[in-house]
mmCIF file of N, CA and C in Angstrom:
data_model
loop_
_atom_site.group_PDB
_atom_site.id
_atom_site.type_symbol
_atom_site.label_atom_id
_atom_site.label_comp_id
_atom_site.label_asym_id
_atom_site.label_seq_id
_atom_site.Cartn_x
_atom_site.Cartn_y
_atom_site.Cartn_z
ATOM 1 N N MET A 1 62.555 168.351 -14.629
ATOM 2 C CA MET A 1 61.194 168.004 -14.995
ATOM 3 C C MET A 1 60.464 167.606 -13.713
ATOM 4 N N ASN A 2 59.339 168.264 -13.461
ATOM 5 C CA ASN A 2 58.600 168.008 -12.225
ATOM 6 C C ASN A 2 57.918 166.647 -12.218
ATOM 7 N N ALA A 3 57.244 166.289 -13.298
ATOM 8 C CA ALA A 3 56.562 164.992 -13.383
ATOM 9 C C ALA A 3 57.455 164.008 -14.138
ATOM 10 N N PRO A 4 57.448 162.752 -13.726
ATOM 11 C CA PRO A 4 58.224 161.753 -14.482
ATOM 12 C C PRO A 4 57.729 161.650 -15.929
ATOM 13 N N ARG A 5 58.649 161.486 -16.841
ATOM 14 C CA ARG A 5 58.308 161.386 -18.260
ATOM 15 C C ARG A 5 57.233 160.337 -18.519
ATOM 16 N N GLU A 6 57.394 159.172 -17.902
ATOM 17 C CA GLU A 6 56.437 158.098 -18.178
ATOM 18 C C GLU A 6 55.028 158.493 -17.764
ATOM 19 N N ASP A 7 54.893 159.215 -16.658
ATOM 20 C CA ASP A 7 53.565 159.674 -16.238
ATOM 21 C C ASP A 7 52.955 160.599 -17.290
ATOM 22 N N ILE A 8 53.784 161.456 -17.872
ATOM 23 C CA ILE A 8 53.309 162.395 -18.888
ATOM 24 C C ILE A 8 52.867 161.653 -20.144
ATOM 25 N N TYR A 9 53.720 160.771 -20.649
ATOM 26 C CA TYR A 9 53.368 160.022 -21.862
ATOM 27 C C TYR A 9 52.146 159.126 -21.630
ATOM 28 N N ALA A 10 52.074 158.499 -20.459
ATOM 29 C CA ALA A 10 50.932 157.643 -20.146
ATOM 30 C C ALA A 10 49.643 158.457 -20.077
ATOM 31 N N ALA A 11 49.716 159.664 -19.526
ATOM 32 C CA ALA A 11 48.530 160.517 -19.442
ATOM 33 C C ALA A 11 48.042 160.923 -20.829
ATOM 34 N N LEU A 12 48.960 161.246 -21.724
ATOM 35 C CA LEU A 12 48.552 161.598 -23.089
ATOM 36 C C LEU A 12 47.930 160.393 -23.786
ATOM 37 N N PHE A 13 48.525 159.225 -23.628
ATOM 38 C CA PHE A 13 47.972 158.026 -24.266
ATOM 39 C C PHE A 13 46.579 157.717 -23.719
ATOM 40 N N THR A 14 46.394 157.876 -22.429
ATOM 41 C CA THR A 14 45.075 157.645 -21.837
ATOM 42 C C THR A 14 44.053 158.619 -22.411
ATOM 43 N N LEU A 15 44.439 159.895 -22.547
ATOM 44 C CA LEU A 15 43.544 160.892 -23.139
ATOM 45 C C LEU A 15 43.162 160.488 -24.564
ATOM 46 N N LEU A 16 44.169 160.177 -25.382
ATOM 47 C CA LEU A 16 43.921 159.812 -26.779
ATOM 48 C C LEU A 16 43.094 158.538 -26.883
ATOM 49 N N ASN A 17 43.371 157.589 -26.029
ATOM 50 C CA ASN A 17 42.696 156.297 -26.070
ATOM 51 C C ASN A 17 41.203 156.433 -25.818
ATOM 52 N N GLY A 18 40.810 157.435 -25.038
ATOM 53 C CA GLY A 18 39.407 157.618 -24.713
ATOM 54 C C GLY A 18 38.626 158.482 -25.691
ATOM 55 N N LEU A 19 39.259 158.926 -26.757
ATOM 56 C CA LEU A 19 38.604 159.864 -27.668
ATOM 57 C C LEU A 19 37.707 159.223 -28.713
ATOM 58 N N ALA A 20 37.937 157.975 -29.028
ATOM 59 C CA ALA A 20 37.177 157.332 -30.099
ATOM 60 C C ALA A 20 37.035 155.851 -29.780
ATOM 61 N N ASP A 21 36.236 155.192 -30.573
ATOM 62 C CA ASP A 21 36.067 153.745 -30.438
ATOM 63 C C ASP A 21 37.157 153.056 -31.261
ATOM 64 N N TRP A 22 38.409 153.245 -30.799
ATOM 65 C CA TRP A 22 39.543 152.649 -31.508
ATOM 66 C C TRP A 22 39.445 151.128 -31.420
ATOM 67 N N LYS A 23 39.711 150.451 -32.506
ATOM 68 C CA LYS A 23 39.735 148.986 -32.506
ATOM 69 C C LYS A 23 41.138 148.459 -32.220
ATOM 70 N N PHE A 24 42.133 149.353 -32.352
ATOM 71 C CA PHE A 24 43.525 148.983 -32.084
ATOM 72 C C PHE A 24 44.240 150.231 -31.595
ATOM 73 N N THR A 25 44.987 150.104 -30.501
ATOM 74 C CA THR A 25 45.833 151.198 -30.027
ATOM 75 C C THR A 25 47.163 150.631 -29.571
ATOM 76 N N ASP A 26 48.196 151.455 -29.650
ATOM 77 C CA ASP A 26 49.516 151.024 -29.202
ATOM 78 C C ASP A 26 50.367 152.261 -28.952
ATOM 79 N N ARG A 27 51.401 152.089 -28.156
ATOM 80 C CA ARG A 27 52.345 153.172 -27.915
ATOM 81 C C ARG A 27 53.595 153.013 -28.758
ATOM 82 N N LYS A 28 53.513 152.218 -29.762
ATOM 83 C CA LYS A 28 54.606 152.120 -30.727
ATOM 84 C C LYS A 28 53.983 152.077 -32.115
ATOM 85 N N TYR A 29 54.797 152.399 -33.108
ATOM 86 C CA TYR A 29 54.325 152.425 -34.479
ATOM 87 C C TYR A 29 54.144 151.010 -35.008
ATOM 88 N N VAL A 30 53.017 150.772 -35.638
ATOM 89 C CA VAL A 30 52.733 149.506 -36.308
ATOM 90 C C VAL A 30 52.338 149.858 -37.743
ATOM 91 N N PRO A 31 53.005 149.303 -38.753
ATOM 92 C CA PRO A 31 52.649 149.622 -40.144
ATOM 93 C C PRO A 31 51.201 149.241 -40.451
ATOM 94 N N ILE A 32 50.592 150.010 -41.328
ATOM 95 C CA ILE A 32 49.189 149.775 -41.681
ATOM 96 C C ILE A 32 48.987 148.373 -42.248
ATOM 97 N N SER A 33 49.999 147.828 -42.901
ATOM 98 C CA SER A 33 49.900 146.483 -43.484
ATOM 99 C C SER A 33 49.814 145.395 -42.409
ATOM 100 N N GLN A 34 50.194 145.723 -41.180
ATOM 101 C CA GLN A 34 50.147 144.739 -40.099
ATOM 102 C C GLN A 34 48.909 144.877 -39.210
ATOM 103 N N ILE A 35 48.006 145.755 -39.593
ATOM 104 C CA ILE A 35 46.765 145.942 -38.846
ATOM 105 C C ILE A 35 45.697 145.081 -39.513
ATOM 106 N N GLY A 36 45.041 144.253 -38.726
ATOM 107 C CA GLY A 36 44.005 143.370 -39.266
ATOM 108 C C GLY A 36 42.808 144.133 -39.793
ATOM 109 N N ASP A 37 42.083 143.513 -40.705
ATOM 110 C CA ASP A 37 40.944 144.158 -41.356
ATOM 111 C C ASP A 37 39.876 144.642 -40.377
ATOM 112 N N THR A 38 39.751 143.993 -39.230
ATOM 113 C CA THR A 38 38.728 144.388 -38.259
ATOM 114 C C THR A 38 39.295 145.296 -37.166
ATOM 115 N N SER A 39 40.499 145.803 -37.357
ATOM 116 C CA SER A 39 41.170 146.605 -36.322
ATOM 117 C C SER A 39 41.217 148.092 -36.648
ATOM 118 N N PHE A 40 40.237 148.589 -37.390
ATOM 119 C CA PHE A 40 40.162 150.004 -37.740
ATOM 120 C C PHE A 40 38.932 150.618 -37.104
ATOM 121 N N PRO A 41 38.981 151.856 -36.639
ATOM 122 C CA PRO A 41 40.123 152.751 -36.700
ATOM 123 C C PRO A 41 41.198 152.354 -35.686
ATOM 124 N N ALA A 42 42.416 152.711 -36.028
ATOM 125 C CA ALA A 42 43.569 152.398 -35.186
ATOM 126 C C ALA A 42 44.277 153.698 -34.818
ATOM 127 N N MET A 43 44.909 153.698 -33.624
ATOM 128 C CA MET A 43 45.641 154.876 -33.166
ATOM 129 C C MET A 43 46.911 154.416 -32.473
ATOM 130 N N MET A 44 48.010 155.034 -32.846
ATOM 131 C CA MET A 44 49.287 154.783 -32.191
ATOM 132 C C MET A 44 49.879 156.107 -31.744
ATOM 133 N N MET A 45 50.543 156.080 -30.618
ATOM 134 C CA MET A 45 51.231 157.259 -30.108
ATOM 135 C C MET A 45 52.711 156.921 -30.041
ATOM 136 N N CYS A 46 53.523 157.656 -30.782
ATOM 137 C CA CYS A 46 54.952 157.357 -30.884
ATOM 138 C C CYS A 46 55.766 158.521 -30.328
ATOM 139 N N GLN A 47 56.591 158.236 -29.322
ATOM 140 C CA GLN A 47 57.497 159.256 -28.816
ATOM 141 C C GLN A 47 58.516 159.561 -29.905
ATOM 142 N N LYS A 48 58.725 160.840 -30.168
ATOM 143 C CA LYS A 48 59.610 161.229 -31.257
ATOM 144 C C LYS A 48 60.937 161.774 -30.740
ATOM 145 N N ASP A 49 60.893 162.892 -30.031
ATOM 146 C CA ASP A 49 62.123 163.461 -29.484
ATOM 147 C C ASP A 49 61.788 164.393 -28.334
ATOM 148 N N GLU A 50 62.833 164.824 -27.647
ATOM 149 C CA GLU A 50 62.694 165.749 -26.530
ATOM 150 C C GLU A 50 63.723 166.852 -26.703
ATOM 151 N N GLN A 51 63.280 168.081 -26.504
ATOM 152 C CA GLN A 51 64.170 169.227 -26.694
ATOM 153 C C GLN A 51 64.179 170.069 -25.418
ATOM 154 N N PRO A 52 65.354 170.239 -24.793
ATOM 155 C CA PRO A 52 65.410 171.111 -23.622
ATOM 156 C C PRO A 52 65.471 172.575 -24.052
ATOM 157 N N GLU A 53 64.868 173.433 -23.253
ATOM 158 C CA GLU A 53 64.977 174.880 -23.455
ATOM 159 C C GLU A 53 65.734 175.440 -22.256
ATOM 160 N N VAL A 54 66.983 175.832 -22.508
ATOM 161 C CA VAL A 54 67.842 176.347 -21.451
ATOM 162 C C VAL A 54 67.814 177.869 -21.528
ATOM 163 N N ASN A 55 67.409 178.496 -20.430
ATOM 164 C CA ASN A 55 67.247 179.951 -20.428
ATOM 165 C C ASN A 55 68.296 180.685 -19.607
ATOM 166 N N GLY A 56 69.326 180.000 -19.204
ATOM 167 C CA GLY A 56 70.394 180.663 -18.472
ATOM 168 C C GLY A 56 70.867 179.847 -17.287
ATOM 169 N N ARG A 57 72.022 180.204 -16.809
ATOM 170 C CA ARG A 57 72.639 179.504 -15.677
ATOM 171 C C ARG A 57 71.734 179.598 -14.445
ATOM 172 N N GLY A 58 71.511 178.445 -13.836
ATOM 173 C CA GLY A 58 70.716 178.389 -12.617
ATOM 174 C C GLY A 58 69.219 178.383 -12.829
ATOM 175 N N ILE A 59 68.763 178.541 -14.075
ATOM 176 C CA ILE A 59 67.330 178.521 -14.369
ATOM 177 C C ILE A 59 66.965 177.102 -14.794
ATOM 178 N N PRO A 60 65.958 176.506 -14.159
ATOM 179 C CA PRO A 60 65.587 175.135 -14.523
ATOM 180 C C PRO A 60 65.230 175.008 -16.009
ATOM 181 N N ILE A 61 65.473 173.842 -16.543
ATOM 182 C CA ILE A 61 65.226 173.558 -17.961
ATOM 183 C C ILE A 61 63.728 173.340 -18.195
ATOM 184 N N LYS A 62 63.206 173.966 -19.243
ATOM 185 C CA LYS A 62 61.852 173.695 -19.715
ATOM 186 C C LYS A 62 61.999 172.662 -20.839
ATOM 187 N N TRP A 63 61.157 171.637 -20.831
ATOM 188 C CA TRP A 63 61.259 170.572 -21.829
ATOM 189 C C TRP A 63 60.115 170.645 -22.832
ATOM 190 N N HIS A 64 60.435 170.312 -24.080
ATOM 191 C CA HIS A 64 59.456 170.166 -25.153
ATOM 192 C C HIS A 64 59.526 168.708 -25.593
ATOM 193 N N LEU A 65 58.485 167.946 -25.261
ATOM 194 C CA LEU A 65 58.413 166.533 -25.621
ATOM 195 C C LEU A 65 57.556 166.412 -26.879
ATOM 196 N N ASN A 66 58.090 165.766 -27.897
ATOM 197 C CA ASN A 66 57.377 165.671 -29.169
ATOM 198 C C ASN A 66 56.923 164.240 -29.428
ATOM 199 N N VAL A 67 55.664 164.147 -29.816
ATOM 200 C CA VAL A 67 54.993 162.873 -30.030
ATOM 201 C C VAL A 67 54.304 162.928 -31.384
ATOM 202 N N GLU A 68 54.222 161.799 -32.041
ATOM 203 C CA GLU A 68 53.401 161.696 -33.255
ATOM 204 C C GLU A 68 52.244 160.755 -32.969
ATOM 205 N N VAL A 69 51.042 161.220 -33.281
ATOM 206 C CA VAL A 69 49.849 160.404 -33.152
ATOM 207 C C VAL A 69 49.494 159.936 -34.563
ATOM 208 N N VAL A 70 49.507 158.624 -34.762
ATOM 209 C CA VAL A 70 49.234 158.031 -36.063
ATOM 210 C C VAL A 70 47.835 157.426 -36.023
ATOM 211 N N ILE A 71 47.037 157.758 -37.034
ATOM 212 C CA ILE A 71 45.663 157.252 -37.124
ATOM 213 C C ILE A 71 45.503 156.514 -38.448
ATOM 214 N N TYR A 72 44.859 155.361 -38.387
ATOM 215 C CA TYR A 72 44.523 154.599 -39.595
ATOM 216 C C TYR A 72 43.008 154.395 -39.635
ATOM 217 N N VAL A 73 42.447 154.480 -40.830
ATOM 218 C CA VAL A 73 41.028 154.179 -41.034
ATOM 219 C C VAL A 73 40.890 153.269 -42.241
ATOM 220 N N ASP A 74 39.749 152.627 -42.345
ATOM 221 C CA ASP A 74 39.462 151.729 -43.470
ATOM 222 C C ASP A 74 38.003 151.904 -43.848
ATOM 223 N N THR A 75 37.728 152.139 -45.126
ATOM 224 C CA THR A 75 36.357 152.331 -45.595
ATOM 225 C C THR A 75 35.803 151.067 -46.248
ATOM 226 N N GLY A 76 36.420 149.932 -46.001
ATOM 227 C CA GLY A 76 35.928 148.675 -46.567
ATOM 228 C C GLY A 76 34.609 148.248 -45.950
ATOM 229 N N GLY A 77 34.068 147.162 -46.453
ATOM 230 C CA GLY A 77 32.811 146.623 -45.936
ATOM 231 C C GLY A 77 31.645 147.520 -46.267
ATOM 232 N N ASP A 78 30.866 147.876 -45.246
ATOM 233 C CA ASP A 78 29.651 148.684 -45.468
ATOM 234 C C ASP A 78 29.942 150.170 -45.666
ATOM 235 N N ARG A 79 31.211 150.551 -45.715
ATOM 236 C CA ARG A 79 31.574 151.963 -45.891
ATOM 237 C C ARG A 79 32.279 152.206 -47.224
ATOM 238 N N GLU A 80 32.134 151.332 -48.179
ATOM 239 C CA GLU A 80 32.851 151.448 -49.446
ATOM 240 C C GLU A 80 32.453 152.662 -50.262
ATOM 241 N N ASP A 81 31.305 153.286 -49.946
ATOM 242 C CA ASP A 81 30.885 154.489 -50.672
ATOM 243 C C ASP A 81 31.557 155.746 -50.128
ATOM 244 N N MET A 82 32.394 155.594 -49.113
ATOM 245 C CA MET A 82 33.082 156.723 -48.498
ATOM 246 C C MET A 82 34.537 156.760 -48.933
ATOM 247 N N VAL A 83 35.132 157.935 -48.797
ATOM 248 C CA VAL A 83 36.577 158.053 -48.972
ATOM 249 C C VAL A 83 37.187 158.108 -47.568
ATOM 250 N N PRO A 84 38.440 157.662 -47.388
ATOM 251 C CA PRO A 84 39.041 157.646 -46.056
ATOM 252 C C PRO A 84 38.998 158.991 -45.329
ATOM 253 N N ALA A 85 39.106 160.087 -46.063
ATOM 254 C CA ALA A 85 39.082 161.400 -45.412
ATOM 255 C C ALA A 85 37.786 161.634 -44.648
ATOM 256 N N GLN A 86 36.688 161.034 -45.085
ATOM 257 C CA GLN A 86 35.415 161.200 -44.385
ATOM 258 C C GLN A 86 35.452 160.559 -42.999
ATOM 259 N N LEU A 87 36.303 159.578 -42.797
ATOM 260 C CA LEU A 87 36.482 158.967 -41.485
ATOM 261 C C LEU A 87 37.598 159.655 -40.705
ATOM 262 N N LEU A 88 38.638 160.094 -41.412
ATOM 263 C CA LEU A 88 39.772 160.748 -40.754
ATOM 264 C C LEU A 88 39.408 162.123 -40.194
ATOM 265 N N ASN A 89 38.682 162.921 -40.959
ATOM 266 C CA ASN A 89 38.416 164.297 -40.554
ATOM 267 C C ASN A 89 37.744 164.420 -39.192
ATOM 268 N N PRO A 90 36.688 163.647 -38.898
ATOM 269 C CA PRO A 90 36.098 163.754 -37.555
ATOM 270 C C PRO A 90 37.060 163.311 -36.447
ATOM 271 N N LEU A 91 37.899 162.314 -36.728
ATOM 272 C CA LEU A 91 38.882 161.886 -35.729
ATOM 273 C C LEU A 91 39.917 162.981 -35.481
ATOM 274 N N LEU A 92 40.353 163.641 -36.543
ATOM 275 C CA LEU A 92 41.300 164.750 -36.394
ATOM 276 C C LEU A 92 40.681 165.896 -35.594
ATOM 277 N N ASP A 93 39.413 166.198 -35.861
ATOM 278 C CA ASP A 93 38.723 167.243 -35.094
ATOM 279 C C ASP A 93 38.638 166.880 -33.614
ATOM 280 N N THR A 94 38.343 165.629 -33.338
ATOM 281 C CA THR A 94 38.236 165.161 -31.957
ATOM 282 C C THR A 94 39.572 165.283 -31.234
ATOM 283 N N ILE A 95 40.637 164.882 -31.901
ATOM 284 C CA ILE A 95 41.972 164.988 -31.306
ATOM 285 C C ILE A 95 42.329 166.450 -31.071
ATOM 286 N N GLU A 96 42.069 167.295 -32.064
ATOM 287 C CA GLU A 96 42.363 168.721 -31.901
ATOM 288 C C GLU A 96 41.606 169.313 -30.722
ATOM 289 N N ASN A 97 40.330 169.001 -30.606
ATOM 290 C CA ASN A 97 39.523 169.567 -29.526
ATOM 291 C C ASN A 97 39.965 169.085 -28.148
ATOM 292 N N ALA A 98 40.509 167.880 -28.066
ATOM 293 C CA ALA A 98 40.982 167.356 -26.779
ATOM 294 C C ALA A 98 42.351 167.917 -26.421
ATOM 295 N N ILE A 99 43.213 168.060 -27.422
ATOM 296 C CA ILE A 99 44.575 168.531 -27.166
ATOM 297 C C ILE A 99 44.634 170.046 -27.072
ATOM 298 N N GLN A 100 43.853 170.716 -27.881
ATOM 299 C CA GLN A 100 43.837 172.181 -27.894
ATOM 300 C C GLN A 100 42.416 172.681 -27.667
ATOM 301 N N PRO A 101 41.890 172.506 -26.454
ATOM 302 C CA PRO A 101 40.532 172.990 -26.216
ATOM 303 C C PRO A 101 40.476 174.506 -26.309
ATOM 304 N N ASP A 102 39.285 175.021 -26.493
ATOM 305 C CA ASP A 102 39.101 176.468 -26.551
ATOM 306 C C ASP A 102 39.584 177.071 -25.233
ATOM 307 N N PRO A 103 40.665 177.874 -25.252
ATOM 308 C CA PRO A 103 41.224 178.393 -24.001
ATOM 309 C C PRO A 103 40.288 179.333 -23.250
ATOM 310 N N THR A 104 39.321 179.910 -23.950
ATOM 311 C CA THR A 104 38.391 180.802 -23.263
ATOM 312 C C THR A 104 37.362 180.015 -22.449
ATOM 313 N N ILE A 105 37.255 178.722 -22.729
ATOM 314 C CA ILE A 105 36.293 177.882 -22.013
ATOM 315 C C ILE A 105 36.988 177.011 -20.971
ATOM 316 N N ARG A 106 38.019 176.272 -21.385
ATOM 317 C CA ARG A 106 38.640 175.300 -20.492
ATOM 318 C C ARG A 106 40.088 175.598 -20.135
ATOM 319 N N GLY A 107 40.743 176.423 -20.875
ATOM 320 C CA GLY A 107 42.168 176.619 -20.661
ATOM 321 C C GLY A 107 42.952 175.544 -21.394
ATOM 322 N N PRO A 108 44.271 175.558 -21.264
ATOM 323 C CA PRO A 108 45.090 174.605 -22.019
ATOM 324 C C PRO A 108 44.962 173.177 -21.493
ATOM 325 N N GLN A 109 45.289 172.225 -22.333
ATOM 326 C CA GLN A 109 45.317 170.816 -21.939
ATOM 327 C C GLN A 109 46.604 170.588 -21.152
ATOM 328 N N THR A 110 46.487 170.283 -19.870
ATOM 329 C CA THR A 110 47.657 170.109 -19.014
ATOM 330 C C THR A 110 47.880 168.666 -18.592
ATOM 331 N N LEU A 111 47.114 167.748 -19.158
ATOM 332 C CA LEU A 111 47.217 166.325 -18.806
ATOM 333 C C LEU A 111 47.090 166.126 -17.300
ATOM 334 N N GLY A 112 46.069 166.744 -16.748
ATOM 335 C CA GLY A 112 45.812 166.607 -15.328
ATOM 336 C C GLY A 112 46.782 167.369 -14.449
ATOM 337 N N GLY A 113 47.372 168.438 -14.973
ATOM 338 C CA GLY A 113 48.294 169.256 -14.207
ATOM 339 C C GLY A 113 49.749 168.797 -14.266
ATOM 340 N N LEU A 114 50.044 167.785 -15.083
ATOM 341 C CA LEU A 114 51.420 167.291 -15.203
ATOM 342 C C LEU A 114 52.309 168.220 -16.016
ATOM 343 N N VAL A 115 51.716 168.962 -16.967
ATOM 344 C CA VAL A 115 52.486 169.801 -17.882
ATOM 345 C C VAL A 115 51.824 171.176 -17.975
ATOM 346 N N SER A 116 52.530 172.127 -18.586
ATOM 347 C CA SER A 116 51.925 173.449 -18.725
ATOM 348 C C SER A 116 51.023 173.546 -19.947
ATOM 349 N N GLN A 117 51.320 172.772 -20.982
ATOM 350 C CA GLN A 117 50.497 172.847 -22.191
ATOM 351 C C GLN A 117 50.790 171.665 -23.095
ATOM 352 N N THR A 118 49.747 171.207 -23.774
ATOM 353 C CA THR A 118 49.868 170.205 -24.827
ATOM 354 C C THR A 118 49.229 170.826 -26.062
ATOM 355 N N ARG A 119 49.906 170.723 -27.199
ATOM 356 C CA ARG A 119 49.363 171.366 -28.391
ATOM 357 C C ARG A 119 49.804 170.629 -29.653
ATOM 358 N N ILE A 120 49.022 170.801 -30.694
ATOM 359 C CA ILE A 120 49.431 170.329 -32.015
ATOM 360 C C ILE A 120 50.413 171.362 -32.534
ATOM 361 N N ASN A 121 51.579 170.899 -32.951
ATOM 362 C CA ASN A 121 52.608 171.834 -33.396
ATOM 363 C C ASN A 121 53.341 171.225 -34.582
ATOM 364 N N GLY A 122 53.022 171.705 -35.762
ATOM 365 C CA GLY A 122 53.653 171.201 -36.976
ATOM 366 C C GLY A 122 52.602 170.790 -37.997
ATOM 367 N N LYS A 123 53.082 170.245 -39.057
ATOM 368 C CA LYS A 123 52.240 169.857 -40.187
ATOM 369 C C LYS A 123 51.560 168.520 -39.919
ATOM 370 N N VAL A 124 50.237 168.496 -40.042
ATOM 371 C CA VAL A 124 49.485 167.248 -39.955
ATOM 372 C C VAL A 124 49.534 166.612 -41.341
ATOM 373 N N GLU A 125 50.086 165.423 -41.411
ATOM 374 C CA GLU A 125 50.226 164.742 -42.694
ATOM 375 C C GLU A 125 49.122 163.714 -42.871
ATOM 376 N N THR A 126 48.658 163.570 -44.118
ATOM 377 C CA THR A 126 47.685 162.528 -44.457
ATOM 378 C C THR A 126 48.127 161.849 -45.746
ATOM 379 N N ASP A 127 47.482 160.739 -46.039
ATOM 380 C CA ASP A 127 47.888 159.940 -47.201
ATOM 381 C C ASP A 127 47.404 160.501 -48.524
ATOM 382 N N GLY A 128 46.448 161.389 -48.505
ATOM 383 C CA GLY A 128 45.941 161.953 -49.749
ATOM 384 C C GLY A 128 45.109 160.978 -50.561
ATOM 385 N N GLY A 129 44.667 159.893 -49.941
ATOM 386 C CA GLY A 129 43.794 158.945 -50.630
ATOM 387 C C GLY A 129 44.488 157.976 -51.562
ATOM 388 N N VAL A 130 45.786 157.777 -51.396
ATOM 389 C CA VAL A 130 46.507 156.898 -52.318
ATOM 390 C C VAL A 130 46.416 155.422 -51.936
ATOM 391 N N LEU A 131 45.864 155.121 -50.767
ATOM 392 C CA LEU A 131 45.780 153.726 -50.326
ATOM 393 C C LEU A 131 44.392 153.131 -50.561
ATOM 394 N N LEU A 132 43.660 153.684 -51.516
ATOM 395 C CA LEU A 132 42.319 153.220 -51.876
ATOM 396 C C LEU A 132 41.367 153.321 -50.695
ATOM 397 N N ASN A 133 40.982 152.206 -50.057
ATOM 398 C CA ASN A 133 39.986 152.279 -48.991
ATOM 399 C C ASN A 133 40.598 152.491 -47.604
ATOM 400 N N ARG A 134 41.917 152.590 -47.529
ATOM 401 C CA ARG A 134 42.570 152.859 -46.244
ATOM 402 C C ARG A 134 43.184 154.251 -46.262
ATOM 403 N N GLY A 135 43.191 154.881 -45.108
ATOM 404 C CA GLY A 135 43.773 156.208 -44.992
ATOM 405 C C GLY A 135 44.511 156.344 -43.685
ATOM 406 N N TRP A 136 45.404 157.322 -43.649
ATOM 407 C CA TRP A 136 46.180 157.559 -42.432
ATOM 408 C C TRP A 136 46.427 159.044 -42.253
ATOM 409 N N ALA A 137 46.716 159.404 -41.011
ATOM 410 C CA ALA A 137 47.111 160.764 -40.675
ATOM 411 C C ALA A 137 48.136 160.680 -39.563
ATOM 412 N N VAL A 138 49.056 161.650 -39.559
ATOM 413 C CA VAL A 138 50.055 161.776 -38.494
ATOM 414 C C VAL A 138 49.916 163.178 -37.920
ATOM 415 N N VAL A 139 49.654 163.234 -36.617
ATOM 416 C CA VAL A 139 49.444 164.502 -35.924
ATOM 417 C C VAL A 139 50.641 164.759 -35.002
ATOM 418 N N PRO A 140 51.391 165.842 -35.236
ATOM 419 C CA PRO A 140 52.519 166.152 -34.357
ATOM 420 C C PRO A 140 52.035 166.879 -33.101
ATOM 421 N N VAL A 141 52.349 166.312 -31.964
ATOM 422 C CA VAL A 141 51.912 166.876 -30.692
ATOM 423 C C VAL A 141 53.141 167.273 -29.882
ATOM 424 N N GLU A 142 53.101 168.475 -29.348
ATOM 425 C CA GLU A 142 54.181 168.967 -28.488
ATOM 426 C C GLU A 142 53.644 169.103 -27.077
ATOM 427 N N ILE A 143 54.387 168.569 -26.132
ATOM 428 C CA ILE A 143 54.046 168.663 -24.721
ATOM 429 C C ILE A 143 55.089 169.590 -24.083
ATOM 430 N N ILE A 144 54.638 170.652 -23.459
ATOM 431 C CA ILE A 144 55.562 171.597 -22.828
ATOM 432 C C ILE A 144 55.543 171.349 -21.331
ATOM 433 N N VAL A 145 56.713 170.984 -20.818
ATOM 434 C CA VAL A 145 56.867 170.667 -19.401
ATOM 435 C C VAL A 145 57.560 171.853 -18.736
ATOM 436 N N PRO A 146 56.905 172.435 -17.738
ATOM 437 C CA PRO A 146 57.500 173.620 -17.118
ATOM 438 C C PRO A 146 58.801 173.315 -16.399
ATOM 439 N N ALA A 147 59.594 174.363 -16.261
ATOM 440 C CA ALA A 147 60.861 174.238 -15.548
ATOM 441 C C ALA A 147 60.619 174.055 -14.073
#
């Protein structure tokens, strides 16, 4: 791996942290029940796993680093006429546009040249509105580190 892992994870967290007016951010998972009423929207970035791609003897390993981005929203207070998805959807769009920009305009997200590509890869999960005025989404992000 050319760049240290911590530099890569820190760069992704910095990117995500600057995307919205988050009231709470962390690099570890915090249950929604432990987030204070005034700490929404919240964003956490959780390292999930790392998968090496070995392409043969003597060929450097390409790494796939997997991260989950967890988002919490709350429609309480002056937003009680909204459903959580109305707050989640724009945040999801913002994250998608930052992680997977239009390649014809900007090219892939490389976290400042540390990696070859960052992309959403997998199923984006949401709560489906079962938490009444609170909602959540989990975005699976894959970081591809060149050999």
